[in-house]
Tab-separated table of N, CA and C in Angstrom:
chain	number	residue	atom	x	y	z
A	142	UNK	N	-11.754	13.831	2.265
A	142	UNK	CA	-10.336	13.599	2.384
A	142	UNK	C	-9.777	14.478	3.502
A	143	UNK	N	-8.722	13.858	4.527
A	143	UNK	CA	-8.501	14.853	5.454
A	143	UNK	C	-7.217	15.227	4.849
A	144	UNK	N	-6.993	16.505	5.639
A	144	UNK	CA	-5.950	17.472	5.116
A	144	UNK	C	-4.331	16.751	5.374
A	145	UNK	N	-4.432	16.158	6.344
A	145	UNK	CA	-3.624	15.903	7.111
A	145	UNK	C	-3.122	14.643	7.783
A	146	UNK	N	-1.720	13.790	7.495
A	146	UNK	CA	-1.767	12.759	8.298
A	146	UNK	C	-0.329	12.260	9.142
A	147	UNK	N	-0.943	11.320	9.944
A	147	UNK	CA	0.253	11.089	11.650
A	147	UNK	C	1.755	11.015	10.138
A	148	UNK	N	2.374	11.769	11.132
A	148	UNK	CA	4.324	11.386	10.125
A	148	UNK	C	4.905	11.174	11.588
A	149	UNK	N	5.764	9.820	11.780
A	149	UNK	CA	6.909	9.618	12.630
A	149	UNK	C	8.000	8.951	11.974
A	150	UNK	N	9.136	9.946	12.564
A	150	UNK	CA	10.347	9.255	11.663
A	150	UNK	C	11.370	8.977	13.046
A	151	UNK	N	11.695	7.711	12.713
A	151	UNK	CA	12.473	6.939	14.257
A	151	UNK	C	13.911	6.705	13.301
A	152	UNK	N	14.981	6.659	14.104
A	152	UNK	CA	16.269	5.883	13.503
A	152	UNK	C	16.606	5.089	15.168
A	153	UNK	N	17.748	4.017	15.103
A	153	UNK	CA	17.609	3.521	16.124
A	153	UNK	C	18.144	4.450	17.702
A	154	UNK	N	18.890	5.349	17.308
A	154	UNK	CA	19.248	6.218	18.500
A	154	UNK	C	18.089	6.949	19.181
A	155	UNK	N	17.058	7.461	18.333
A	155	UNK	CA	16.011	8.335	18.839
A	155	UNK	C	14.959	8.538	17.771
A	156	UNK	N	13.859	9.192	18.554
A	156	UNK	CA	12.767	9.512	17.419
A	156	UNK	C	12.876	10.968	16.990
A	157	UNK	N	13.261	11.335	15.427
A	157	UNK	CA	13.226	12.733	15.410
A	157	UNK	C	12.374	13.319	14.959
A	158	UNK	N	11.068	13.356	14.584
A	158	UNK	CA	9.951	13.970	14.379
A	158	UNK	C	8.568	12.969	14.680
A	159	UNK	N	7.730	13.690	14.884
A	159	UNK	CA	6.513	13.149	15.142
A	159	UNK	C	5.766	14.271	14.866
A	160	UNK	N	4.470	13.961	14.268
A	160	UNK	CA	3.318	15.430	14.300
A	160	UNK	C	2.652	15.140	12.468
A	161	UNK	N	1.339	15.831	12.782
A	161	UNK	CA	0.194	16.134	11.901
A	161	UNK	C	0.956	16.687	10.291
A	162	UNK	N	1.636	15.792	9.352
A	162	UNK	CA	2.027	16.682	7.850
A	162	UNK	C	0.457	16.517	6.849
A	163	UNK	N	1.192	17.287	5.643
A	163	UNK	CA	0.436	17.345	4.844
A	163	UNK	C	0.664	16.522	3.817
A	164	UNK	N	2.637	16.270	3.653
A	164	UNK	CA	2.773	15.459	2.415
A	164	UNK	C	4.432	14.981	3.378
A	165	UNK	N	4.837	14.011	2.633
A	165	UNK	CA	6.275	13.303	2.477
A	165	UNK	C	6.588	12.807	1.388
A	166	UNK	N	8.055	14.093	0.970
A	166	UNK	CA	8.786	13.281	-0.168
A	166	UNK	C	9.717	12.010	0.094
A	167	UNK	N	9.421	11.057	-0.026
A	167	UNK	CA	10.202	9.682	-0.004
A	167	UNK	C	11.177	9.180	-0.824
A	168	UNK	N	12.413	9.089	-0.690
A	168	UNK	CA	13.683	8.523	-1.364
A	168	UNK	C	13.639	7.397	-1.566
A	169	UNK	N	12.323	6.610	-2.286
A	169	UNK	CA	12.585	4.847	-2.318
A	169	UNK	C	13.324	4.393	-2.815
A	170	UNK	N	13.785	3.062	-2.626
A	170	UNK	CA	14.574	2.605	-3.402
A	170	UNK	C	14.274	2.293	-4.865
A	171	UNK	N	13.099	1.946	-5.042
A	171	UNK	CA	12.668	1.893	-6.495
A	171	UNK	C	12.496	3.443	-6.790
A	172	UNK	N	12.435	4.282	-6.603
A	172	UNK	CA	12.088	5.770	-7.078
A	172	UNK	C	11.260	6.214	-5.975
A	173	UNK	N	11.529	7.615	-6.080
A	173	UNK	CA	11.092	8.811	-5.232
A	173	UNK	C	9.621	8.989	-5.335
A	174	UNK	N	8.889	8.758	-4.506
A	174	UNK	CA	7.346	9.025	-4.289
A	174	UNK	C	6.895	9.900	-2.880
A	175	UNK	N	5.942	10.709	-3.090
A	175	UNK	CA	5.229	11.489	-2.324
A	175	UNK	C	4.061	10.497	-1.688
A	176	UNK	N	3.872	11.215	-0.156
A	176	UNK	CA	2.510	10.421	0.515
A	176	UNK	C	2.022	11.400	0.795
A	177	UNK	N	0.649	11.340	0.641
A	177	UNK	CA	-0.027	12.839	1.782
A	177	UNK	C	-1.199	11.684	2.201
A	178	UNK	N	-2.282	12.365	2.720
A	178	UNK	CA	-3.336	11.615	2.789
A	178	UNK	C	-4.544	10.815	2.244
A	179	UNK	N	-4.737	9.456	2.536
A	179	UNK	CA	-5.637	9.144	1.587
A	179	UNK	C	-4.760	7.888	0.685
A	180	UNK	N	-3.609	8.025	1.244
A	180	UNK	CA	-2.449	7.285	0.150
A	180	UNK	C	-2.904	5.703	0.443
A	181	UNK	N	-2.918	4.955	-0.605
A	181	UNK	CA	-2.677	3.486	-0.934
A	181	UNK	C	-1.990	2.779	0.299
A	182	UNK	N	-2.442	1.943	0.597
A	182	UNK	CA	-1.258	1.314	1.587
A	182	UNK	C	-0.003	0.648	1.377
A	183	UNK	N	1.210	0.798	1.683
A	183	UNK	CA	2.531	0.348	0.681
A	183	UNK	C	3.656	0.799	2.008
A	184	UNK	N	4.237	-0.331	1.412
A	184	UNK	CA	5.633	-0.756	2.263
A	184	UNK	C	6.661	-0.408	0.983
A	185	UNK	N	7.456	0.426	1.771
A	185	UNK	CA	9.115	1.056	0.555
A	185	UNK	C	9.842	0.482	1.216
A	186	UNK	N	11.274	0.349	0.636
A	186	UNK	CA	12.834	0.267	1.203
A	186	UNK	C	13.096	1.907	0.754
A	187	UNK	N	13.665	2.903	1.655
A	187	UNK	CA	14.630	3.728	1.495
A	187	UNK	C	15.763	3.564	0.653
A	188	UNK	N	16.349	4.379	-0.037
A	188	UNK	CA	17.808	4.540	-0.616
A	188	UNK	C	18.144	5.625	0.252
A	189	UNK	N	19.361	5.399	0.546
A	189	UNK	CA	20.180	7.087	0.757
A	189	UNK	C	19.576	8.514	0.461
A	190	UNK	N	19.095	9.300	0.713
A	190	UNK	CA	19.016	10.372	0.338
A	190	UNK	C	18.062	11.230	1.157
A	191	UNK	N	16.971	12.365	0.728
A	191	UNK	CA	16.610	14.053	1.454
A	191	UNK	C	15.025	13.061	1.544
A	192	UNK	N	14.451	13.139	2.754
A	192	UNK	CA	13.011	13.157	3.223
A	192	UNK	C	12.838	14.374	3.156
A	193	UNK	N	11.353	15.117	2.735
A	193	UNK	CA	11.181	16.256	2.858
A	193	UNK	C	9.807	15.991	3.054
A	194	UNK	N	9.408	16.755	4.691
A	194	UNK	CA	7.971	16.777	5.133
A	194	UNK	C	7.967	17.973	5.121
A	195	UNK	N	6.295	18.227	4.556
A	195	UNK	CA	5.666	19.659	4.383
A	195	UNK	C	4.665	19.549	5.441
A	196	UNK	N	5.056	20.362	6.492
A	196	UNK	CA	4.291	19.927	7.917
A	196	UNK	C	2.828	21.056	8.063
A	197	UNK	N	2.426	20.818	9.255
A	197	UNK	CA	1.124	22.147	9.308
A	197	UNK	C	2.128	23.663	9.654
A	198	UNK	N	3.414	23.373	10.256
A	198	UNK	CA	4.134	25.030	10.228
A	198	UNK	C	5.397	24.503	9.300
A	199	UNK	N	5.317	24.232	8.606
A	199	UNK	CA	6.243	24.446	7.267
A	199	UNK	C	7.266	23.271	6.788
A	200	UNK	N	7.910	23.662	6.003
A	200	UNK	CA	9.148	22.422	5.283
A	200	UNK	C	10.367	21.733	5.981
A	201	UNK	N	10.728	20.757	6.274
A	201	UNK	CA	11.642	20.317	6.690
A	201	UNK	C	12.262	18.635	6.041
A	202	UNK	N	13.735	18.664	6.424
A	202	UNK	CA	14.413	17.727	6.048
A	202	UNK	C	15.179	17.433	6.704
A	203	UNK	N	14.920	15.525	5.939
A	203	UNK	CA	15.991	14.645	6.993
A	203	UNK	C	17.288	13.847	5.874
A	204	UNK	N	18.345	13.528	6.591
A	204	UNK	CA	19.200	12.781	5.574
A	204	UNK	C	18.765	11.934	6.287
A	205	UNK	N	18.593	10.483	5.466
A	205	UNK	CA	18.136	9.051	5.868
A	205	UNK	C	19.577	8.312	4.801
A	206	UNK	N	19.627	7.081	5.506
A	206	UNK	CA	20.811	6.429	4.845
A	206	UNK	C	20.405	4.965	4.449
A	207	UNK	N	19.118	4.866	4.584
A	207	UNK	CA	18.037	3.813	4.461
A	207	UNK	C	17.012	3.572	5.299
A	208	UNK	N	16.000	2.129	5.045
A	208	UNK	CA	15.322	1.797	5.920
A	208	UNK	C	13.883	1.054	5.396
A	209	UNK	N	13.033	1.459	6.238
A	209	UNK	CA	11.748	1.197	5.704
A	209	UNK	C	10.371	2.416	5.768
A	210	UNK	N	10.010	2.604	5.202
A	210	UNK	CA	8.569	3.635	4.637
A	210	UNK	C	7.143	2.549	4.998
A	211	UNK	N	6.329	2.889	6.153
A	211	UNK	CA	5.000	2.182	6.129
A	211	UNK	C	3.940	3.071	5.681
A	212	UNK	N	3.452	3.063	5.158
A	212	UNK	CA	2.323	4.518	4.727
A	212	UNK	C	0.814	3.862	4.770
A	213	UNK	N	-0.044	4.274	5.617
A	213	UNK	CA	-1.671	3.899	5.413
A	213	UNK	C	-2.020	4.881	4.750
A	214	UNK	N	-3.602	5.373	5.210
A	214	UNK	CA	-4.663	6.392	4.472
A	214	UNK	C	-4.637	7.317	5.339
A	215	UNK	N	-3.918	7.238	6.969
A	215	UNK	CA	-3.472	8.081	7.841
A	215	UNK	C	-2.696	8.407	8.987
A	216	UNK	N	-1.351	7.687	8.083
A	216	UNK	CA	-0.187	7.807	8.645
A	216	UNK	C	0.549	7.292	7.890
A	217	UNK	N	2.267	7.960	8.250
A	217	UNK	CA	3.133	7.517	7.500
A	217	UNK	C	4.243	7.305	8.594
A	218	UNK	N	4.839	6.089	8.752
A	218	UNK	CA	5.979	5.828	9.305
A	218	UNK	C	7.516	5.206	8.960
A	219	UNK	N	8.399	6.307	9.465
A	219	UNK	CA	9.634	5.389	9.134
A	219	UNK	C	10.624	5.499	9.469
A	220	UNK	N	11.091	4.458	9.176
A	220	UNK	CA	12.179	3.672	10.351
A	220	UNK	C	13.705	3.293	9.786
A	221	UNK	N	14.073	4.651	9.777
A	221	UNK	CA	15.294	4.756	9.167
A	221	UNK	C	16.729	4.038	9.753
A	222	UNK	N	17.327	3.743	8.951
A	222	UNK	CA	18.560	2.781	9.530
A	222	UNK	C	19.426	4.275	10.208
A	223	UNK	N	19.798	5.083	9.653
A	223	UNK	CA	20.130	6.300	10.195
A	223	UNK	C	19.690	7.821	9.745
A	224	UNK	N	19.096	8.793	10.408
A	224	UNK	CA	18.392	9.772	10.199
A	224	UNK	C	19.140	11.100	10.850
A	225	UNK	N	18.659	11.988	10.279
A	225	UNK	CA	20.164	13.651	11.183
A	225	UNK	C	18.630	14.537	10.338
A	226	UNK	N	18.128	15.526	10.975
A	226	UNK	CA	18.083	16.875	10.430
A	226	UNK	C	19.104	17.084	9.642
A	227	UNK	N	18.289	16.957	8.438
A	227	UNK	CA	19.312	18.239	7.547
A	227	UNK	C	20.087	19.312	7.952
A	228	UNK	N	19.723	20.150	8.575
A	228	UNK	CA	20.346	21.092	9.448
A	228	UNK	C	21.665	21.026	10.008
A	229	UNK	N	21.437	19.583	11.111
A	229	UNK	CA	22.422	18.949	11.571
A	229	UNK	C	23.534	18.279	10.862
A	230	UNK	N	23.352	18.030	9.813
A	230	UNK	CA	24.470	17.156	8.641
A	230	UNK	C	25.636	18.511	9.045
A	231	UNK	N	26.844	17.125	8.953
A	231	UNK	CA	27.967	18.015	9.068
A	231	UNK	C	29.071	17.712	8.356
A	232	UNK	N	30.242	17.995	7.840
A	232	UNK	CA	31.119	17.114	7.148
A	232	UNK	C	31.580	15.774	7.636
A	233	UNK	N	31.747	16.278	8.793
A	233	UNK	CA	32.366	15.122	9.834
A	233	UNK	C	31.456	14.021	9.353
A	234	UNK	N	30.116	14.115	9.914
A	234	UNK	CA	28.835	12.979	9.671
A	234	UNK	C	28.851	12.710	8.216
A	235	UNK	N	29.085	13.450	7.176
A	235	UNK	CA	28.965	12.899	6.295
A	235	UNK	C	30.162	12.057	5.957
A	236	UNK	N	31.522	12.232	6.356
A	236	UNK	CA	32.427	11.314	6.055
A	236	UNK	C	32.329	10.131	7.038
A	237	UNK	N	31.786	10.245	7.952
A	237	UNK	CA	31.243	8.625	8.478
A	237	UNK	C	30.523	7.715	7.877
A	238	UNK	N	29.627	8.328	7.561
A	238	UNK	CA	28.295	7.899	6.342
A	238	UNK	C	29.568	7.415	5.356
A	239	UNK	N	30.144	7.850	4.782
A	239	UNK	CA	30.781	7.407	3.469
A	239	UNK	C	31.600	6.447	3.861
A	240	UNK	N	32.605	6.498	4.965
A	240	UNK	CA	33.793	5.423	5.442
A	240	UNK	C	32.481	4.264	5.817
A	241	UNK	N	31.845	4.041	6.192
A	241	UNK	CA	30.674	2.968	6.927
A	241	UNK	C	30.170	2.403	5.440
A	242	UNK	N	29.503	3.199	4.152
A	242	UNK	CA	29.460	2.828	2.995
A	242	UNK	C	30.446	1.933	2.288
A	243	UNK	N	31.663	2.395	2.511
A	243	UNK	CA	32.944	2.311	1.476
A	243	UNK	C	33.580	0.800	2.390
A	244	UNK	N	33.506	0.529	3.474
A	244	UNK	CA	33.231	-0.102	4.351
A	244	UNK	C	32.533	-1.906	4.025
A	245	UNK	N	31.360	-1.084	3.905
A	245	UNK	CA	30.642	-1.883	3.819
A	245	UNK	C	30.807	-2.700	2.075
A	246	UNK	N	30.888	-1.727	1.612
A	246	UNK	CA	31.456	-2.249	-0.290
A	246	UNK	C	32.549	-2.969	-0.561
A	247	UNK	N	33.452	-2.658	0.678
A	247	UNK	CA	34.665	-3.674	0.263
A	247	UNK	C	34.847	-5.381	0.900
A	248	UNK	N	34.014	-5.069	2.191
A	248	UNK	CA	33.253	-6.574	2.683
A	248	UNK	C	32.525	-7.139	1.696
A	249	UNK	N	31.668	-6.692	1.006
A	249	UNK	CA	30.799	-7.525	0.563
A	249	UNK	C	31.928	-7.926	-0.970
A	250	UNK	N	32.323	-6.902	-1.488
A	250	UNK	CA	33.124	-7.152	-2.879
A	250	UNK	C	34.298	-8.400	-2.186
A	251	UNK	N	34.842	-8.774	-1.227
A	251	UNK	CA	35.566	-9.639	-0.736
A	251	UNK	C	34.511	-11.180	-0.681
A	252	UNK	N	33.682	-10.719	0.182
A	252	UNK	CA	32.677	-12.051	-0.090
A	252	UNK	C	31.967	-12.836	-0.711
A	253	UNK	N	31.796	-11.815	-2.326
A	253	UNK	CA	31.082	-11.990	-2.939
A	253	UNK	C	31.747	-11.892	-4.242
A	254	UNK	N	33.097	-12.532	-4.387
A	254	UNK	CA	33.995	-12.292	-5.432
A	254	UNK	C	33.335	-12.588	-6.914
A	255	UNK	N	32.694	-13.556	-7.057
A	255	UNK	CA	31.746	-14.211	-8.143
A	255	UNK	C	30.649	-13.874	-8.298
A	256	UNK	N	30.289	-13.214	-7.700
A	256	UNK	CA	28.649	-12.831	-7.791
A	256	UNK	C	28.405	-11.503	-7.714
A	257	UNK	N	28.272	-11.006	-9.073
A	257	UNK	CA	27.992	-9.521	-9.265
A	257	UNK	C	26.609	-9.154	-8.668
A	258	UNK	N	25.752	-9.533	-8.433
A	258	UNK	CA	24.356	-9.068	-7.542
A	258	UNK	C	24.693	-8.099	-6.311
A	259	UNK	N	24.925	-8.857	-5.104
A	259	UNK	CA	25.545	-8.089	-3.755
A	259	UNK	C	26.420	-7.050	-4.164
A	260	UNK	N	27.381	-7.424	-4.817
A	260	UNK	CA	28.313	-6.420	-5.113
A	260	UNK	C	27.721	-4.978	-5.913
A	261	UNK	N	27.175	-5.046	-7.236
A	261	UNK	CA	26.006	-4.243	-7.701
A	261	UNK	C	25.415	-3.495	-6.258
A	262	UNK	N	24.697	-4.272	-5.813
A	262	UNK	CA	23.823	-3.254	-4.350
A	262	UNK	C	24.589	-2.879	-3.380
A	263	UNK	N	25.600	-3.209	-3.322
A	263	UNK	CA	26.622	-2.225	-2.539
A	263	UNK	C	27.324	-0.865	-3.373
A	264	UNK	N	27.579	-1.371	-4.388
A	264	UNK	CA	28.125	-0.269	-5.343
A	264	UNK	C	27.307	0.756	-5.533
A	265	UNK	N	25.772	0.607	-5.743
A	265	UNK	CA	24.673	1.398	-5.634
A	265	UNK	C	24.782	2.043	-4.339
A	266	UNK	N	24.600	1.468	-3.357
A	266	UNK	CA	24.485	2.234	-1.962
A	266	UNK	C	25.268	3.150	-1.979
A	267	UNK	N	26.443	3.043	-2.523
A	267	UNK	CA	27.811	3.656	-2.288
A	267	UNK	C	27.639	5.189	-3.082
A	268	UNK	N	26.991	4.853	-4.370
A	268	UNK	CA	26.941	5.909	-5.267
A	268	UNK	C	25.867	6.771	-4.612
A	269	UNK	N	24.962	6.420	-4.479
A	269	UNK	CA	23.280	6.542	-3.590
A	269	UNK	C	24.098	7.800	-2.814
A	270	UNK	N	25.060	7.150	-1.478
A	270	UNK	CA	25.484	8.140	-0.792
A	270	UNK	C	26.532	9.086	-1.256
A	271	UNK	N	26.935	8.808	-2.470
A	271	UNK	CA	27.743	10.447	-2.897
A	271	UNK	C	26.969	11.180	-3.568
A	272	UNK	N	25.687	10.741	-4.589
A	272	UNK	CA	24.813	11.545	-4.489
A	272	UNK	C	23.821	12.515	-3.742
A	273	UNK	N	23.735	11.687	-2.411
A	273	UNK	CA	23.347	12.897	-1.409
A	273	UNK	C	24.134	13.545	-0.989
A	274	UNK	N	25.225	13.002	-0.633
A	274	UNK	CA	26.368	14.069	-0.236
A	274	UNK	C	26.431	15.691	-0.982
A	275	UNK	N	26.168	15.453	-2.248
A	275	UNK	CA	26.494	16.445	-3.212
A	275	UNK	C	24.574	17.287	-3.242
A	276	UNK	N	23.998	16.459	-3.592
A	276	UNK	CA	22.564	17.198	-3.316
A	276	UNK	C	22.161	18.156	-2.133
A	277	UNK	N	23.099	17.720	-0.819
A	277	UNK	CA	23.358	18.454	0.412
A	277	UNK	C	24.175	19.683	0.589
A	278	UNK	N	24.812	19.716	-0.393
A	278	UNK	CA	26.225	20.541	-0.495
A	278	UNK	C	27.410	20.102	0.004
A	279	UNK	N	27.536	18.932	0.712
A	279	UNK	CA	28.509	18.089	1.248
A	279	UNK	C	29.377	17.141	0.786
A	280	UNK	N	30.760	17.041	0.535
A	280	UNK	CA	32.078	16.730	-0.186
A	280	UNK	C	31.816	14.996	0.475
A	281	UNK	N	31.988	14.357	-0.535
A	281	UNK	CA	31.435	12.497	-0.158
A	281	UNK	C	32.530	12.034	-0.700
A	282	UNK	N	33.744	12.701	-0.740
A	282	UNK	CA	34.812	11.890	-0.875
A	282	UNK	C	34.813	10.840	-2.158
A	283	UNK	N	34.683	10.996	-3.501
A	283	UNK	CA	34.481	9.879	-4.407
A	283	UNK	C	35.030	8.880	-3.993
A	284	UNK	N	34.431	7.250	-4.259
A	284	UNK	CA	35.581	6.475	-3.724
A	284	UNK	C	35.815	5.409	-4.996
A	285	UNK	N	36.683	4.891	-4.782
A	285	UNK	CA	37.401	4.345	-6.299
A	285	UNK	C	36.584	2.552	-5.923
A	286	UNK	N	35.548	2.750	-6.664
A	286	UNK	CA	35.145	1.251	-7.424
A	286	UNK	C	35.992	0.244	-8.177
C-alpha cells in the first residue's frame, strides 16, 4: 500500500492545491467520508462544508460550497463549484456565499411552488451553508424559510 496519493482541488477561478496527501476528509453529500490510499473507486457530490487534507507537511482546509469528489487507488480529485482556504474565509465571503444561497432558495421556491423535492434541496443547501458558516466561526446570517 503506498503511503501517499495525487490530491488536486480546482474551483472554476483557479487551482488551489495540488501535491502528494496522505488522507482527505470529504463533505459528501450523502455523508462525510475519508480517502487516503488504496481507496475504492467512487464519484461524490459535495455538500457545503470543511475539506480537510492531511498532507506530507501537515493539515489544511478548504471551504467548498459544492461540487464533485473523483477518488481512484491514487488520486483524489475535486472540482469544487467554489473553494477559499480556510484561512482566507472572511465575513464578507461568507455573506456572499449566503446571499447567492438565499438567492438561489427563493428562485427555485418561486418555480417550484408545488413540488416540495427542488425546494427541499435548496432548503438543505441553504441550511448546509449556515452550518458551515458556524463550524468556521463565521455569522451566516439565519435566513427565514
Amino acid at each position: 500500500m503506498a503511503d501517499t496519493m495525487q490530491f488536486d482541488l480546482v474551483s472554476p477561478e483557479r487551482r488551489l492545491a495540488s501535491g502528494e496527501v496522505k488522507s482527505v476528509q470529504i463533505p459528501g453529500m450523502d455523508g462525510d467520508m475519508t480517502a487516503m490510499p488504496d481507496h475504492a473507486p467512487t464519484i461524490t457530490t459535495l455538500r457545503p462544508g470543511l475539506l480537510t487534507v492531511e498532507g506530507t507537511d501537515g493539515t489544511s482546509q478548504y471551504v467548498v460550497t459544492g461540487g464533485f469528489a473523483e477518488i481512484t487507488a491514487k488520486s483524489i480529485s475535486i472540482l469544487a463549484e467554489r473553494a477559499h482556504a480556510r484561512e482566507d474565509m472572511t465575513q464578507e465571503k461568507m455573506d456572499e456565499i449566503m446571499e447567492e444561497a438565499q438567492h438561489t432558495y427563493k428562485k427555485v421556491k418561486e418555480a417550484y411552488q408545488n413540488e416540495p423535492g427542488p425546494v427541499d434541496d435548496a432548503a438543505k443547501l441553504l441550511s448546509d451553508m449556515v452550518a458551515m458558516g458556524e463550524e468556521i466561526g463565521l455569522s451566516a446570517k439565519q435566513p427565514n424559510l
